[in-house]
Amino acid sequence: MASEFFIPISFANELNLGIDSIVTNYGDQLHRVSEIMLQYLLVPLEHFLQSIPPWIILILVGLTSYHALRRPGLSVTFVFALYFIGCLGLWEKTIQTLNIMLVSIIICLVIGVPIGILMARTKWLSRLLLPVLDVMQTFPMFVYMLPAVMLFSIGKVPAVMATVIYALPPLIRLTELGINQVDEEAREAAWSFGTTRWQLLIWVQLPLARPSIMAGINQTTMLALAMVVVASMIGARGLGEDILHGLTNLDFGKGAHAGIAVVILAILIDRVTQAYGMNRRQRAQINQGSQA
Amino acid sequence: MSTSNISVRNIYKIFGIHTAAALDLLKQEKSKAEILAQTGCNVGLNNISLEIPEGKIFVIMGLSGSGKSTLVRHINRLIDPTRGEILIDDKNILAFNETELRDLRRHKISMVFQSFGLLPHWTVLDNSAFALLTRGEKKSTARQRAMESLKLVGLTDYAKYYPDQLSGGMRQRVGLARALTADTDIILMDEAFSALDPLIRGEMQEQLLDLEERLHKTIVFITHDLDEALRIGNQIAILWDGSLVQVGTPEDILQRPANDYVKRFVEKRVAA
Ligand SMILES: Nc1ncnc2c1ncn2[C@@H]1O[C@H](COP(=O)(O)OP(=O)(O)OP(=O)(O)O)[C@@H](O)[C@H]1O
Ligand SMILES: [Mg+2]
């Protein structure tokens, strides 16, 4: 029988004990982190976003997407699609979803880009972290939610934590890749004129790595959106709530409404962040090309 | 006005991991190919010593892959030698720390790169101003002086363009302007004229000689082209497979070629 062949191994208990001990020993600190994030990031940003009249947001999205893509037809479509989300009665929930996404992405940027830069600069760090990133990326997203809940209980904060961990790897990876791919002679030439490391970074490496970093931001954003929807299971408010509700009450219609809203957000954000991967001149050239 | 001399002493550069083993084989006079086969190391430079006098144009010649770019990159320490010493104004630059090295690169040496190495997202003017911006000078002064260098290379009309809007030859001149703006005692020029058409090339050679006469810069000039070497060089060093085969005045090279390799360079010129 198979059960006799395999030596039974389990470290589930040890992991549970580990988390328990973190909670008992550092509970206060974790609680404080949670408070700070709510007080200074999540709550004010949500208040702010909810206080903007929807029509202003529609106009802003229209302008931003036009600035990014230079295609008026597409911008108008995006604006109508967002308006449609409002018509479905999902405006407030969309804002809640966006709020958690935004905070997660900001944290991803603050952590991910510097780590990517350090990895490009330090070989051993890269060798150390690459497998970790692989694991982070292939771990099923549901597994992240458990420790997040155990450490930060239920609500927006664990949702942000789980989202950051899930969405971070591609940004780190593509930042490192982008910097490693910077044209060797451009880097060498700048260096030969006596730049400091900082000058080299902001004048040469980051700008030339920009397409790759923007691709990373694009992927991170998409993953964050997916995770935020799922994170409604741990009490993140927003579109995911409706999907979860539809699932538990066999209300396909309600779930589909929210699903459509997620799809619209995904396409909108994807297109805009992709376009910003190109610089102003490239976009202008594409614009000229499409007019010709 | 100050000028600088460079002296390169017994430089070896081995690319690869087992450099010590490769050095041993090299001392046993094994060939580059044998060393590559036995150790996996590529011999870039083999015991090069040069005295580059101040205020002159010193030309380095050799076929593709003979180690010209590798050699010149040692002078501003973009590459560190496996063995040997490099002195600038009698100071051993291999002993420099990071700050001293940065100072050297900011104020003493500038370089024109074989494949230009311009910043694609900066305008021609800002590229030309790069050295001054690096030193932290005011943008307006930097740009003003960059404009003067652009005038020297005939690109004032293109100041607002981006490198990808220029031809290869024009980009090369931007690289040249960038080095001129830096206004350093030493200029390293890695095939700085190779992408230019014959007319402009002649003009640039003219200008280089003129510049040399007025400012007495120490110029290390790499070229494939013997005519160019003879025209502008006070002294010419010829490299072959990482080794130095001859150093001398243009006259020496023409009249007393050290071996067949040099002779072939010279004969090709006579035939042409
Ligand atoms: N980073 C490197 N790693 C390994 N080998 C290298 C490296 N850089 C240069 N080499 C080797 O050193 C030798 C000399 O190269 P180098 O670029 O100096 O030639 P060059 O004389 O400038 O040629 P060209 O005229 O084509 O520019 C070549 O055999 C090359 O393969
Ligand atoms: Mg070369």
Coordinates of C-alpha atoms and ligand atoms in Angstrom, one line a residue:
Chain A
M1 CA 0.0 0.0 0.0
A2 CA 1.2 3.5 -0.8
S3 CA 0.9 4.7 2.7
E4 CA 3.4 2.2 3.9
F5 CA 5.9 3.2 1.2
F6 CA 6.0 6.9 2.0
I7 CA 7.7 8.0 5.2
P8 CA 5.2 10.4 6.8
I9 CA 6.6 13.9 7.1
S10 CA 4.7 17.0 8.3
F11 CA 5.9 20.4 9.3
A12 CA 2.5 21.9 9.4
N13 CA 2.6 22.0 13.2
E14 CA 6.0 23.7 13.3
L15 CA 4.8 26.3 10.9
N16 CA 1.7 26.9 12.9
L17 CA 3.7 27.1 16.1
G18 CA 6.0 29.6 14.4
I19 CA 3.2 31.8 13.4
D20 CA 1.6 31.5 16.8
S21 CA 4.8 32.5 18.5
I22 CA 5.1 35.5 16.1
V23 CA 1.6 36.5 17.1
T24 CA 2.2 36.1 20.8
N25 CA 5.6 37.8 20.8
Y26 CA 5.1 40.5 18.3
G27 CA 1.3 40.9 18.4
D28 CA 1.5 44.5 19.6
Q29 CA 3.9 45.5 16.9
L30 CA 1.9 43.8 14.2
H31 CA -1.2 45.6 15.5
R32 CA 0.6 48.9 15.3
V33 CA 1.8 48.2 11.7
S34 CA -1.8 47.5 10.9
E35 CA -3.1 50.7 12.6
I36 CA -0.5 52.8 10.8
M37 CA -1.3 51.4 7.4
L38 CA -5.0 52.0 8.0
Q39 CA -4.6 55.4 9.5
Y40 CA -2.1 56.9 7.1
L41 CA -2.7 55.0 3.8
L42 CA -5.8 53.0 3.4
V43 CA -8.4 55.1 5.1
P44 CA -7.4 58.5 3.9
L45 CA -6.8 57.3 0.3
E46 CA -10.2 55.7 0.3
H47 CA -11.9 58.8 1.7
F48 CA -10.1 60.8 -0.9
L49 CA -11.1 58.6 -3.8
Q50 CA -14.7 58.3 -2.6
S51 CA -14.9 62.0 -2.3
I52 CA -14.1 62.7 -5.9
P53 CA -17.2 63.1 -8.0
P54 CA -17.4 60.2 -10.4
W55 CA -17.6 62.5 -13.4
I56 CA -14.2 63.9 -12.6
I57 CA -12.7 60.4 -12.4
L58 CA -14.3 59.6 -15.8
I59 CA -12.7 62.7 -17.3
L60 CA -9.3 62.0 -15.7
V61 CA -9.4 58.4 -17.0
G62 CA -10.3 59.7 -20.4
L63 CA -7.5 62.2 -20.5
T64 CA -4.9 59.8 -19.0
S65 CA -5.8 57.0 -21.5
Y66 CA -5.6 59.5 -24.3
H67 CA -2.3 60.8 -23.1
A68 CA -1.0 57.3 -22.9
L69 CA -2.5 55.8 -26.0
R70 CA -3.3 58.7 -28.3
R71 CA -6.4 57.0 -29.6
P72 CA -9.5 59.0 -29.0
G73 CA -11.9 56.2 -29.9
L74 CA -10.4 53.9 -27.3
S75 CA -10.4 56.6 -24.6
V76 CA -14.1 57.3 -25.2
T77 CA -14.8 53.5 -25.0
F78 CA -12.9 53.3 -21.7
V79 CA -14.9 56.2 -20.3
F80 CA -18.2 54.6 -21.3
A81 CA -17.1 51.3 -19.9
L82 CA -16.4 52.9 -16.5
Y83 CA -19.7 54.7 -16.6
F84 CA -21.3 51.3 -17.2
I85 CA -19.7 50.0 -14.1
G86 CA -21.4 52.8 -12.2
C87 CA -24.7 51.9 -13.9
L88 CA -24.4 48.4 -12.5
G89 CA -24.3 50.0 -9.1
L90 CA -20.7 49.0 -8.5
W91 CA -19.0 52.4 -8.4
E92 CA -18.3 52.4 -4.7
K93 CA -17.1 48.8 -4.6
T94 CA -14.8 49.6 -7.6
I95 CA -13.3 52.4 -5.7
Q96 CA -12.7 50.1 -2.7
T97 CA -11.0 47.6 -4.9
L98 CA -8.9 50.3 -6.6
N99 CA -7.9 51.7 -3.2
I100 CA -6.5 48.4 -1.9
M101 CA -4.8 47.8 -5.3
L102 CA -3.2 51.3 -5.3
V103 CA -1.8 50.9 -1.8
S104 CA -0.5 47.5 -2.7
I105 CA 1.1 48.7 -5.9
I106 CA 2.7 51.7 -4.1
I107 CA 4.2 49.3 -1.6
C108 CA 5.3 47.0 -4.4
L109 CA 7.1 49.9 -6.1
V110 CA 8.8 51.1 -3.0
I111 CA 10.1 47.6 -2.2
G112 CA 10.4 46.0 -5.7
V113 CA 12.3 48.6 -7.7
P114 CA 15.2 49.0 -5.1
I115 CA 15.4 45.3 -4.7
G116 CA 15.6 44.8 -8.4
I117 CA 18.3 47.5 -8.6
L118 CA 20.3 45.8 -5.8
M119 CA 20.0 42.4 -7.5
A120 CA 21.3 43.8 -10.8
R121 CA 24.3 45.2 -8.9
T122 CA 25.0 42.3 -6.6
K123 CA 25.3 38.9 -8.1
W124 CA 25.1 36.8 -5.0
L125 CA 21.9 38.6 -3.9
S126 CA 20.4 37.8 -7.3
R127 CA 21.4 34.2 -7.0
L128 CA 19.9 34.1 -3.5
L129 CA 16.6 35.8 -4.3
L130 CA 15.7 34.3 -7.7
P131 CA 14.6 31.0 -6.3
V132 CA 12.7 32.8 -3.6
L133 CA 10.9 34.8 -6.3
D134 CA 10.2 31.6 -8.2
V135 CA 8.5 30.1 -5.2
M136 CA 6.6 33.3 -4.4
Q137 CA 5.3 33.3 -8.0
T138 CA 4.2 29.7 -8.1
F139 CA 2.7 29.4 -4.6
P140 CA -1.1 29.2 -4.9
M141 CA -2.5 32.6 -4.1
F142 CA -4.9 31.3 -1.4
V143 CA -2.0 30.1 0.7
Y144 CA -0.8 33.7 1.2
M145 CA -4.0 34.7 2.8
L146 CA -3.7 32.4 5.7
P147 CA -0.6 33.8 7.4
A148 CA -1.8 37.3 6.4
V149 CA -5.0 36.7 8.3
M150 CA -3.2 35.1 11.3
L151 CA -0.8 38.0 11.6
F152 CA -3.1 40.9 10.8
S153 CA -6.6 39.4 11.4
I154 CA -9.3 40.2 8.9
G155 CA -9.8 43.3 6.7
K156 CA -7.9 45.6 4.4
V157 CA -4.4 45.2 5.9
P158 CA -4.0 41.5 5.4
A159 CA -5.5 41.9 1.9
V160 CA -2.8 44.4 1.1
M161 CA -0.1 42.1 2.6
A162 CA -1.2 39.1 0.6
T163 CA -1.5 41.2 -2.5
V164 CA 2.0 42.7 -2.2
I165 CA 3.6 39.3 -1.7
Y166 CA 1.7 37.8 -4.6
A167 CA 2.2 40.7 -7.0
L168 CA 5.8 41.7 -6.2
P169 CA 7.9 39.1 -8.0
P170 CA 7.5 40.2 -11.6
L171 CA 8.4 43.8 -10.7
I172 CA 11.6 42.8 -9.0
R173 CA 12.5 40.4 -11.8
L174 CA 11.8 42.9 -14.7
T175 CA 13.6 45.7 -12.9
E176 CA 16.7 43.5 -12.6
L177 CA 16.4 42.4 -16.2
G178 CA 15.9 45.9 -17.5
I179 CA 19.0 47.2 -15.7
N180 CA 21.1 44.3 -16.8
Q181 CA 20.0 44.9 -20.4
V182 CA 21.1 48.5 -20.5
D183 CA 23.3 49.1 -23.5
E184 CA 26.8 48.3 -22.3
E185 CA 28.5 51.2 -24.2
A186 CA 26.1 53.8 -23.0
R187 CA 26.7 52.7 -19.4
E188 CA 30.4 52.5 -19.9
A189 CA 30.6 55.9 -21.6
A190 CA 28.7 57.5 -18.8
W191 CA 30.9 55.8 -16.3
S192 CA 34.0 56.9 -18.1
F193 CA 33.1 60.5 -17.6
G194 CA 33.2 60.0 -13.8
T195 CA 29.5 59.7 -12.9
T196 CA 28.7 58.6 -9.4
R197 CA 26.7 55.5 -8.9
W198 CA 23.6 57.6 -8.3
Q199 CA 24.0 59.7 -11.4
L200 CA 24.5 56.5 -13.4
L201 CA 21.3 55.1 -12.0
I202 CA 19.1 58.0 -12.6
W203 CA 20.5 59.3 -15.8
V204 CA 21.3 56.0 -17.6
Q205 CA 20.2 52.8 -16.0
L206 CA 16.7 53.6 -14.9
P207 CA 15.7 55.5 -18.0
L208 CA 17.1 52.8 -20.3
A209 CA 15.5 50.1 -18.2
R210 CA 12.1 51.9 -18.3
P211 CA 10.3 49.6 -20.8
S212 CA 11.2 46.6 -18.8
I213 CA 10.3 48.2 -15.5
M214 CA 7.0 49.4 -16.9
A215 CA 6.3 45.8 -18.1
G216 CA 6.9 44.8 -14.5
I217 CA 4.5 47.4 -13.2
N218 CA 2.0 46.2 -15.7
Q219 CA 2.2 42.6 -14.6
T220 CA 2.3 43.5 -11.0
T221 CA -0.9 45.6 -11.4
M222 CA -2.7 42.7 -13.1
L223 CA -1.7 40.3 -10.4
A224 CA -2.7 42.8 -7.8
L225 CA -6.2 43.1 -9.3
A226 CA -6.6 39.4 -9.4
M227 CA -5.5 39.1 -5.8
V228 CA -7.6 41.9 -4.5
V229 CA -10.7 40.2 -5.9
V230 CA -9.8 37.0 -4.2
A231 CA -8.9 38.8 -1.0
S232 CA -12.5 39.6 -0.4
M233 CA -12.5 36.1 1.3
I234 CA -10.4 37.7 4.1
G235 CA -12.6 40.7 4.4
A236 CA -11.3 43.1 1.8
R237 CA -14.3 45.1 0.7
G238 CA -14.9 45.7 -3.0
L239 CA -15.9 43.9 -6.2
G240 CA -14.7 40.6 -4.9
E241 CA -17.4 40.7 -2.3
D242 CA -20.1 40.5 -4.9
I243 CA -18.3 37.6 -6.7
L244 CA -18.0 35.8 -3.4
H245 CA -21.6 36.5 -2.6
G246 CA -22.6 35.2 -6.0
L247 CA -20.7 32.1 -5.4
T248 CA -22.0 31.3 -1.9
N249 CA -25.6 32.1 -2.8
L250 CA -25.6 30.7 -6.3
D251 CA -26.4 34.2 -7.6
F252 CA -24.7 34.0 -11.0
G253 CA -26.1 37.3 -12.2
K254 CA -24.7 39.3 -9.3
G255 CA -21.3 37.6 -9.7
A256 CA -21.3 38.3 -13.4
H257 CA -21.9 42.0 -12.8
A258 CA -18.9 42.3 -10.6
G259 CA -16.9 40.0 -13.0
I260 CA -17.6 42.4 -15.9
A261 CA -16.4 45.3 -13.8
V262 CA -13.2 43.5 -13.0
V263 CA -12.6 42.8 -16.7
I264 CA -13.1 46.4 -17.6
L265 CA -10.7 47.6 -14.9
A266 CA -8.1 45.0 -16.0
I267 CA -8.2 46.0 -19.7
L268 CA -8.1 49.7 -18.9
I269 CA -5.2 49.4 -16.5
D270 CA -3.3 47.0 -18.7
R271 CA -3.5 49.2 -21.8
V272 CA -2.6 52.4 -20.0
T273 CA 0.4 51.0 -18.1
Q274 CA 1.6 49.2 -21.3
A275 CA 1.6 52.4 -23.2
Y276 CA 3.6 54.2 -20.5
G277 CA 6.3 51.6 -21.1
M278 CA 7.2 53.6 -24.2
N279 CA 8.6 57.1 -23.8
R280 CA 7.0 60.3 -25.0
R281 CA 8.7 60.2 -28.3
Q282 CA 7.9 56.6 -29.1
R283 CA 4.3 57.3 -28.4
A284 CA 4.3 60.4 -30.6
Q285 CA 5.9 58.3 -33.4
I286 CA 3.2 55.7 -33.1
N287 CA 0.7 58.4 -33.2
Q288 CA 2.2 59.8 -36.4
G289 CA 2.3 56.3 -37.8
S290 CA -1.4 55.7 -37.2
Q291 CA -2.3 59.0 -38.8
A292 CA -0.3 58.3 -41.9
Chain B
M1 CA 47.7 75.0 -19.7
S2 CA 48.6 71.6 -18.4
T3 CA 49.2 68.4 -20.3
S4 CA 49.7 64.8 -19.2
N5 CA 51.8 61.9 -20.1
I6 CA 50.8 58.2 -19.8
S7 CA 53.0 55.3 -19.2
V8 CA 51.8 51.7 -19.5
R9 CA 54.2 49.2 -18.0
N10 CA 54.1 45.4 -18.7
I11 CA 50.4 45.2 -19.0
Y12 CA 48.8 41.7 -19.2
K13 CA 45.1 41.3 -19.6
I14 CA 43.6 37.8 -19.5
F15 CA 39.9 37.4 -19.9
G16 CA 38.6 34.4 -18.0
I17 CA 38.7 32.6 -14.7
H18 CA 42.0 30.7 -14.5
T19 CA 44.2 33.8 -15.2
A20 CA 47.2 32.6 -13.2
A21 CA 47.5 29.4 -15.3
A22 CA 47.1 31.4 -18.5
L23 CA 49.8 33.8 -17.4
D24 CA 52.2 30.9 -16.8
L25 CA 51.5 29.5 -20.2
L26 CA 52.0 32.9 -21.7
K27 CA 55.5 33.2 -20.1
Q28 CA 56.3 29.8 -21.7
E29 CA 55.6 31.6 -25.0
K30 CA 52.5 29.5 -25.8
S31 CA 50.2 31.0 -28.4
K32 CA 46.9 32.7 -27.8
A33 CA 45.0 29.7 -29.4
E34 CA 46.8 27.1 -27.3
I35 CA 46.1 29.1 -24.1
L36 CA 42.4 29.4 -25.0
A37 CA 42.2 25.6 -25.6
Q38 CA 44.0 24.7 -22.4
T39 CA 42.6 27.2 -19.9
G40 CA 39.5 28.7 -21.5
C41 CA 41.1 32.1 -21.0
N42 CA 41.3 34.7 -23.8
V43 CA 44.5 36.6 -23.9
G44 CA 43.5 40.3 -24.5
L45 CA 46.9 41.9 -24.0
N46 CA 50.3 40.3 -23.7
N47 CA 53.1 42.3 -22.0
I48 CA 52.4 45.8 -23.4
S49 CA 54.6 48.7 -22.4
L50 CA 54.2 52.1 -23.9
E51 CA 55.4 55.6 -23.1
I52 CA 52.8 58.1 -24.4
P53 CA 54.3 61.5 -24.4
E54 CA 52.3 64.6 -23.3
G55 CA 50.8 66.9 -25.8
K56 CA 51.1 64.6 -28.8
I57 CA 48.8 62.4 -30.9
F58 CA 49.7 58.8 -30.2
V59 CA 48.1 56.3 -32.6
I60 CA 47.4 52.6 -31.9
M61 CA 46.8 50.4 -34.9
G62 CA 46.1 46.8 -35.5
L63 CA 43.6 44.4 -37.0
S64 CA 40.2 43.7 -35.6
G65 CA 40.5 41.8 -32.3
S66 CA 44.1 42.7 -31.8
G67 CA 43.3 44.4 -28.5
K68 CA 43.2 48.1 -29.3
S69 CA 40.0 48.8 -27.4
T70 CA 41.1 46.7 -24.5
L71 CA 44.3 48.6 -24.3
V72 CA 42.8 52.0 -24.4
R73 CA 40.2 51.1 -21.8
H74 CA 43.0 50.4 -19.4
I75 CA 44.0 54.1 -19.4
N76 CA 40.8 55.3 -17.8
R77 CA 40.4 52.0 -15.9
L78 CA 37.2 50.8 -17.5
I79 CA 39.2 47.6 -17.6
D80 CA 41.7 46.6 -14.9
P81 CA 44.8 44.7 -16.0
T82 CA 45.6 41.2 -14.8
R83 CA 49.2 42.3 -14.3
G84 CA 51.2 45.5 -14.8
E85 CA 51.2 49.2 -14.0
I86 CA 49.6 52.3 -15.5
L87 CA 51.0 55.7 -14.6
I88 CA 49.5 59.1 -15.5
D89 CA 51.7 62.0 -14.7
D90 CA 53.8 59.5 -12.8
K91 CA 51.0 58.5 -10.5
N92 CA 50.0 54.9 -10.4
I93 CA 46.3 55.0 -11.2
L94 CA 45.8 51.3 -10.3
A95 CA 46.3 52.4 -6.7
F96 CA 43.5 55.1 -6.9
N97 CA 40.5 54.7 -4.7
E98 CA 37.0 55.3 -6.0
T99 CA 37.1 59.1 -5.4
E100 CA 40.4 59.6 -7.0
L101 CA 39.4 57.5 -9.9
R102 CA 36.2 59.5 -10.3
D103 CA 38.2 62.7 -10.2
L104 CA 40.6 61.4 -12.8
R105 CA 37.7 60.6 -15.1
R106 CA 36.0 63.9 -14.5
H107 CA 38.9 66.2 -15.0
K108 CA 41.8 64.4 -16.7
I109 CA 40.6 61.9 -19.2
S110 CA 37.7 61.7 -21.6
M111 CA 36.9 59.1 -24.2
V112 CA 35.2 58.8 -27.6
F113 CA 33.6 55.4 -28.0
Q114 CA 33.7 53.1 -31.0
S115 CA 29.9 52.5 -31.0
F116 CA 29.3 56.0 -29.6
G117 CA 27.6 55.1 -26.3
L118 CA 25.2 58.1 -26.4
L119 CA 22.2 58.4 -24.2
P120 CA 19.2 57.8 -26.4
H121 CA 16.8 59.7 -24.2
W122 CA 18.9 62.9 -24.1
T123 CA 19.2 65.5 -26.8
V124 CA 22.4 65.9 -28.8
L125 CA 23.0 69.1 -26.8
D126 CA 22.6 67.4 -23.4
N127 CA 24.7 64.4 -24.6
S128 CA 27.4 66.8 -25.5
A129 CA 27.1 68.5 -22.1
F130 CA 27.3 65.2 -20.3
A131 CA 30.8 65.6 -18.7
L132 CA 29.9 69.0 -17.3
L133 CA 26.6 67.9 -15.9
T134 CA 28.4 65.0 -14.3
R135 CA 30.7 67.5 -12.5
G136 CA 27.6 69.3 -11.3
E137 CA 28.0 72.5 -13.3
K138 CA 25.0 74.7 -13.9
K139 CA 22.8 73.5 -16.8
S140 CA 23.0 76.8 -18.6
T141 CA 26.8 77.0 -18.6
A142 CA 27.1 73.3 -19.4
R143 CA 24.8 73.7 -22.4
Q144 CA 26.5 76.8 -23.6
R145 CA 29.9 75.1 -23.6
A146 CA 28.3 72.0 -25.2
M147 CA 27.0 74.2 -28.0
E148 CA 30.6 75.4 -28.7
S149 CA 31.8 71.8 -29.1
L150 CA 28.8 71.1 -31.4
K151 CA 29.9 74.0 -33.5
L152 CA 33.4 72.5 -33.7
V153 CA 32.0 69.2 -35.1
G154 CA 29.4 71.0 -37.3
L155 CA 26.3 69.9 -35.5
T156 CA 24.8 73.1 -34.2
D157 CA 21.6 72.6 -36.2
Y158 CA 21.0 69.3 -34.6
A159 CA 21.3 70.3 -31.0
K160 CA 17.7 69.6 -30.3
Y161 CA 17.6 66.2 -32.0
Y162 CA 17.8 62.8 -30.4
P163 CA 20.6 60.4 -31.3
D164 CA 18.3 58.0 -33.1
Q165 CA 17.4 60.8 -35.5
L166 CA 21.1 61.1 -36.7
S167 CA 23.2 59.1 -39.1
G168 CA 26.1 57.0 -37.8
G169 CA 28.6 59.6 -38.7
M170 CA 26.7 62.3 -37.0
R171 CA 26.4 60.3 -33.8
Q172 CA 30.1 59.8 -33.9
R173 CA 30.6 63.5 -34.0
V174 CA 28.3 63.9 -31.0
G175 CA 30.6 61.5 -29.2
L176 CA 33.5 63.6 -30.2
A177 CA 31.7 66.8 -29.1
R178 CA 31.0 65.2 -25.7
A179 CA 34.7 64.5 -25.2
L180 CA 35.7 68.0 -26.3
T181 CA 33.2 69.7 -23.9
A182 CA 34.9 67.8 -21.1
D183 CA 38.1 69.7 -22.0
T184 CA 40.4 67.2 -20.4
D185 CA 44.2 66.9 -20.9
I186 CA 43.8 63.4 -22.3
I187 CA 41.4 62.3 -24.9
L188 CA 41.1 58.6 -25.8
M189 CA 39.6 58.1 -29.2
D190 CA 38.5 54.6 -30.1
E191 CA 38.0 54.5 -33.9
A192 CA 36.5 58.0 -33.5
F193 CA 36.4 58.7 -37.2
S194 CA 35.6 55.2 -38.6
A195 CA 31.9 55.9 -39.3
L196 CA 32.6 59.2 -41.1
D197 CA 32.6 59.6 -44.9
P198 CA 36.0 60.5 -46.5
L199 CA 35.2 64.1 -46.8
I200 CA 34.1 64.8 -43.3
R201 CA 36.8 62.4 -42.1
G202 CA 39.5 64.5 -43.7
E203 CA 37.9 67.6 -42.2
M204 CA 37.9 66.1 -38.7
Q205 CA 41.5 65.0 -39.0
E206 CA 42.4 68.5 -40.0
Q207 CA 40.5 69.8 -36.9
L208 CA 42.1 67.3 -34.6
L209 CA 45.6 68.4 -35.7
D210 CA 44.5 72.0 -35.3
L211 CA 43.1 71.3 -31.9
E212 CA 46.3 69.5 -31.0
E213 CA 48.4 72.5 -32.1
R214 CA 46.4 75.0 -30.1
L215 CA 45.7 73.1 -27.0
H216 CA 48.4 70.5 -26.8
K217 CA 46.2 67.7 -25.6
T218 CA 47.5 64.2 -25.2
I219 CA 45.5 62.2 -27.6
V220 CA 45.4 58.4 -27.9
F221 CA 43.9 57.6 -31.2
I222 CA 42.9 54.2 -32.4
T223 CA 42.4 53.4 -36.1
H224 CA 42.4 50.6 -38.6
D225 CA 43.6 52.9 -41.3
L226 CA 47.3 53.4 -41.9
D227 CA 46.8 56.5 -44.0
E228 CA 45.0 58.1 -41.1
A229 CA 47.7 56.9 -38.6
L230 CA 50.4 58.4 -40.8
R231 CA 48.6 61.7 -41.3
I232 CA 47.8 62.5 -37.7
G233 CA 50.2 60.4 -35.6
N234 CA 53.3 61.7 -34.0
Q235 CA 54.0 58.1 -33.0
I236 CA 52.3 54.9 -34.0
A237 CA 52.1 51.6 -32.0
I238 CA 51.1 48.5 -33.9
L239 CA 49.3 45.7 -32.1
W240 CA 48.9 42.1 -33.2
D241 CA 47.0 39.5 -31.3
G242 CA 47.4 41.4 -28.0
S243 CA 51.2 41.9 -28.4
L244 CA 53.0 45.0 -29.4
V245 CA 54.9 44.5 -32.6
Q246 CA 56.3 48.0 -33.3
V247 CA 56.3 51.5 -31.9
G248 CA 57.8 54.4 -33.9
T249 CA 57.3 57.5 -35.9
P250 CA 55.3 57.3 -39.1
E251 CA 58.7 57.3 -40.9
D252 CA 59.9 54.3 -38.9
I253 CA 56.8 52.3 -39.7
L254 CA 57.1 53.1 -43.4
Q255 CA 60.8 52.6 -43.8
R256 CA 61.6 50.0 -41.2
P257 CA 58.6 47.8 -40.7
A258 CA 59.5 45.4 -37.8
N259 CA 58.0 42.3 -39.3
D260 CA 55.8 40.9 -42.1
Y261 CA 52.6 41.9 -40.4
V262 CA 53.6 45.5 -40.4
K263 CA 55.0 45.2 -43.9
R264 CA 51.7 44.0 -45.1
F265 CA 50.0 47.1 -43.7
V266 CA 52.5 49.3 -45.5
E267 CA 52.4 47.4 -48.8
K268 CA 48.6 47.5 -48.9
R269 CA 48.9 51.2 -48.7
V270 CA 51.4 51.4 -51.5
A271 CA 49.2 49.2 -53.7
A272 CA 46.1 51.3 -53.0
Ligands
LIG1 N1 35.0 41.2 -22.0 C1 35.7 40.3 -22.7 N2 35.7 39.0 -22.4 C2 36.5 38.1 -23.1 N3 37.2 38.5 -24.2 C3 37.3 39.8 -24.5 C4 36.5 40.8 -23.8 N4 36.7 42.0 -24.4 C5 37.6 41.7 -25.4 N5 37.9 40.4 -25.5 C6 38.9 39.8 -26.4 O1 40.0 40.6 -26.5 C7 40.5 40.7 -27.8 C8 40.7 42.1 -28.2 O2 39.5 42.8 -28.3 P1 39.3 44.3 -28.6 O3 37.9 44.7 -28.5 O4 40.3 45.0 -27.8 O5 39.8 44.4 -30.1 P2 40.0 45.6 -31.1 O6 41.4 45.7 -31.5 O7 39.4 46.8 -30.4 O8 39.1 45.2 -32.3 P3 38.1 46.1 -33.2 O9 39.0 46.7 -34.2 O10 37.2 45.1 -33.9 O11 37.4 47.0 -32.4 C9 39.5 39.9 -28.7 O12 40.1 38.6 -28.9 C10 38.3 39.8 -27.8 O13 37.7 38.6 -28.1
MG2 MG 37.8 48.1 -30.8

